[in-house]
Coordinates of C-alpha atoms in Angstrom, one line a residue:
M23 CA -29.3 -51.4 6.4
G24 CA -26.6 -48.9 7.6
Q25 CA -25.9 -45.5 8.0
K26 CA -23.2 -43.3 6.7
I27 CA -22.3 -40.0 7.8
I28 CA -20.5 -37.8 5.6
R29 CA -18.7 -35.1 7.0
F30 CA -17.5 -31.5 5.1
S31 CA -15.3 -28.7 5.8
D32 CA -16.8 -25.6 6.7
L33 CA -14.0 -23.8 5.2
T34 CA -14.2 -25.5 2.0
G35 CA -16.7 -27.5 1.6
R36 CA -14.2 -30.8 1.0
H37 CA -15.4 -34.2 1.9
A38 CA -13.4 -35.6 4.7
E39 CA -12.4 -38.9 3.8
D40 CA -11.9 -40.1 7.5
E41 CA -13.1 -38.1 10.6
D42 CA -9.6 -38.0 12.1
Q43 CA -8.8 -35.6 9.3
L44 CA -11.0 -32.8 10.8
V45 CA -9.8 -30.7 13.4
R46 CA -12.6 -28.7 15.4
V47 CA -11.8 -24.7 15.5
V48 CA -13.1 -23.0 17.7
V49 CA -13.8 -18.9 16.9
R50 CA -13.6 -17.0 19.9
A51 CA -13.5 -13.4 18.6
H52 CA -13.9 -11.9 15.1
P53 CA -15.6 -8.7 14.0
E54 CA -18.7 -10.6 12.8
L55 CA -19.4 -12.5 15.8
A56 CA -21.6 -11.1 18.1
D57 CA -23.2 -13.9 20.3
G58 CA -19.8 -15.5 21.3
P59 CA -17.6 -18.1 20.8
V60 CA -18.6 -20.7 17.7
A61 CA -16.9 -24.0 16.6
I62 CA -16.2 -25.0 13.0
E63 CA -14.4 -28.0 11.3
A64 CA -11.7 -27.7 8.8
L65 CA -9.5 -30.6 7.2
A66 CA -6.1 -30.6 8.8
G67 CA -4.5 -29.9 5.7
E68 CA -6.6 -26.7 5.2
L69 CA -5.1 -25.2 8.5
A70 CA -1.5 -26.1 7.6
E71 CA -0.6 -22.2 7.3
V72 CA -2.1 -21.1 10.5
R73 CA 0.8 -20.8 12.8
G74 CA 2.6 -18.9 10.3
L75 CA -0.3 -16.6 9.9
A76 CA -0.2 -15.9 13.6
L77 CA 0.5 -12.5 15.2
D78 CA 2.8 -11.6 18.2
L79 CA 0.2 -9.7 19.7
V80 CA 0.4 -7.4 22.9
T81 CA -2.6 -6.9 25.2
I82 CA -2.3 -3.8 27.5
E83 CA -4.6 -2.1 29.7
L84 CA -5.3 1.3 29.9
H85 CA -5.8 3.0 33.5
R86 CA -6.7 6.3 32.8
P87 CA -7.3 8.6 35.7
D88 CA -10.9 10.3 34.8
A89 CA -12.1 6.3 33.8
E90 CA -13.7 4.1 36.5
E91 CA -12.2 0.6 34.4
P92 CA -9.2 0.0 32.1
E93 CA -9.8 -0.1 28.8
T94 CA -8.1 -3.2 27.1
V95 CA -6.2 -2.7 23.9
V96 CA -4.6 -5.7 21.7
M97 CA -2.2 -4.7 19.1
T98 CA 0.7 -6.4 17.6
A99 CA 3.9 -6.8 19.2
E100 CA 6.0 -4.6 16.5
A101 CA 3.4 -1.7 16.9
F102 CA 3.8 -1.8 20.7
D103 CA 7.7 -1.8 20.2
R104 CA 7.5 1.4 18.3
L105 CA 6.1 3.1 21.3
A106 CA 9.3 3.1 23.1
T107 CA 11.6 5.6 21.3
V108 CA 14.5 6.3 23.6
T109 CA 15.0 2.6 25.1
P110 CA 14.6 -0.7 23.3
M111 CA 11.2 -2.1 24.4
A112 CA 12.6 -5.1 25.6
E113 CA 14.7 -3.3 27.9
V114 CA 11.7 -1.0 29.3
L115 CA 10.2 -4.4 29.8
R116 CA 13.1 -5.7 31.8
G117 CA 13.0 -2.6 34.1
A118 CA 9.2 -2.5 34.7
E119 CA 7.5 -2.8 38.5
R120 CA 5.9 -6.4 38.4
V121 CA 2.1 -6.1 38.8
A122 CA -0.1 -8.9 39.9
A123 CA -1.1 -11.2 37.2
R124 CA -5.0 -10.5 36.5
A125 CA -7.2 -12.9 34.3
V126 CA -7.4 -11.4 31.2
P127 CA -10.7 -12.2 29.4
V128 CA -10.5 -14.8 26.6
Q129 CA -12.3 -12.4 24.2
A130 CA -10.1 -9.5 25.0
A131 CA -7.0 -11.3 24.3
A132 CA -7.9 -12.7 20.7
A133 CA -9.9 -9.6 19.9
A134 CA -7.0 -8.2 17.3
G135 CA -9.5 -7.5 15.0
A136 CA -11.5 -5.0 17.0
G137 CA -8.4 -3.6 18.6
R138 CA -10.1 -3.7 22.1
E139 CA -12.4 -6.0 24.3
R140 CA -15.5 -6.4 23.1
V141 CA -18.7 -5.2 25.1
N142 CA -22.1 -7.5 25.3
Y143 CA -24.6 -4.8 24.5
A144 CA -27.1 -7.6 25.2
S145 CA -26.4 -7.1 28.9
P146 CA -28.2 -4.7 30.8
E147 CA -25.4 -2.3 31.9
H148 CA -24.8 -1.8 27.6
A149 CA -28.1 -2.5 26.0
G150 CA -29.6 0.6 24.2
R151 CA -26.0 2.5 24.1
P152 CA -25.1 3.6 20.5
H153 CA -22.8 1.2 18.4
K154 CA -22.0 0.5 15.0
G155 CA -22.3 -3.2 15.1
R156 CA -25.4 -5.4 14.5
T157 CA -28.2 -5.2 17.1
T158 CA -28.7 -8.4 18.3
D159 CA -32.1 -10.0 18.9
A160 CA -30.8 -10.6 22.8
E161 CA -29.9 -6.7 22.9
K162 CA -33.4 -5.9 21.1
Q163 CA -35.0 -7.9 23.6
V164 CA -33.1 -6.2 26.9
V165 CA -34.2 -2.9 25.5
R166 CA -37.7 -3.7 24.8
E167 CA -38.1 -5.4 28.6
H168 CA -36.1 -2.6 30.3
L169 CA -36.3 0.6 27.9
D170 CA -37.2 2.9 31.0
E171 CA -34.7 1.8 33.0
I172 CA -32.3 1.6 30.3
N173 CA -33.2 5.5 29.6
E174 CA -32.6 6.3 32.7
R175 CA -29.1 4.6 33.0
L176 CA -28.0 6.4 29.3
A177 CA -29.3 9.6 30.7
A178 CA -27.3 9.4 33.8
E179 CA -24.1 8.5 31.8
G180 CA -24.6 11.7 29.4
V181 CA -25.7 9.2 26.2
R182 CA -28.6 9.8 24.1
T183 CA -31.3 7.7 24.9
V184 CA -33.5 5.3 23.1
D185 CA -36.4 7.4 21.8
L186 CA -39.9 5.8 20.9
A187 CA -40.8 9.0 18.7
N188 CA -37.2 8.5 16.5
P189 CA -38.2 5.7 13.6
E190 CA -34.3 4.8 13.3
H191 CA -34.6 3.5 17.2
V192 CA -37.9 1.8 16.9
A193 CA -36.5 0.1 14.1
R194 CA -33.1 -1.0 15.5
Y195 CA -34.6 -2.3 18.7
G196 CA -38.0 -3.5 17.2
L197 CA -39.9 -1.2 19.4
E198 CA -42.9 -0.9 17.3
E199 CA -45.5 -2.4 19.5
L200 CA -44.1 -0.5 22.7
A201 CA -44.5 2.8 21.0
A202 CA -48.3 1.8 19.6
E203 CA -48.8 0.8 23.0
R204 CA -47.8 4.3 24.3
G205 CA -49.0 6.4 21.7
V206 CA -46.0 7.6 20.3
T207 CA -46.4 8.8 16.7
L208 CA -43.0 8.1 14.5
G209 CA -42.0 11.1 13.7

């Protein structure tokens, strides 16, 4: 007895008559994508309009004198071009100083929806920092395992620390057991 694998489009659920109809789509950046790139499959016909929907994007770095690291910003070329009010942007760019090319993270280059490079809050240097996005299990684990070090870093940065007596912080980072171990009552 043989087996038949039936493949479907992740976008529409439509059946692929032939495996050659499927296109692998790697999503590198999306506002709902918190844990890195993912791959989906779609029928080639479903992607026919993709090139026409693509945006002309510009990635710039802002090197502010009061910041240690440059800020990466992604915007439409049209919006960037409007910044030049005296001379057309094409002319400004032709006369600009050349700089050495630097590898731009793929996530930053593709983060049009986010507008800037995404921060990995599951990393020790960013875990516990306030943010509007979803708190991932990886970030919760880092905060639970390194709470004292993280609070020390946050305090040094002048950012609010993770407070075991704050019910919102405890819920956000899954710190119920740690709060109980340290005898902290939630206020």
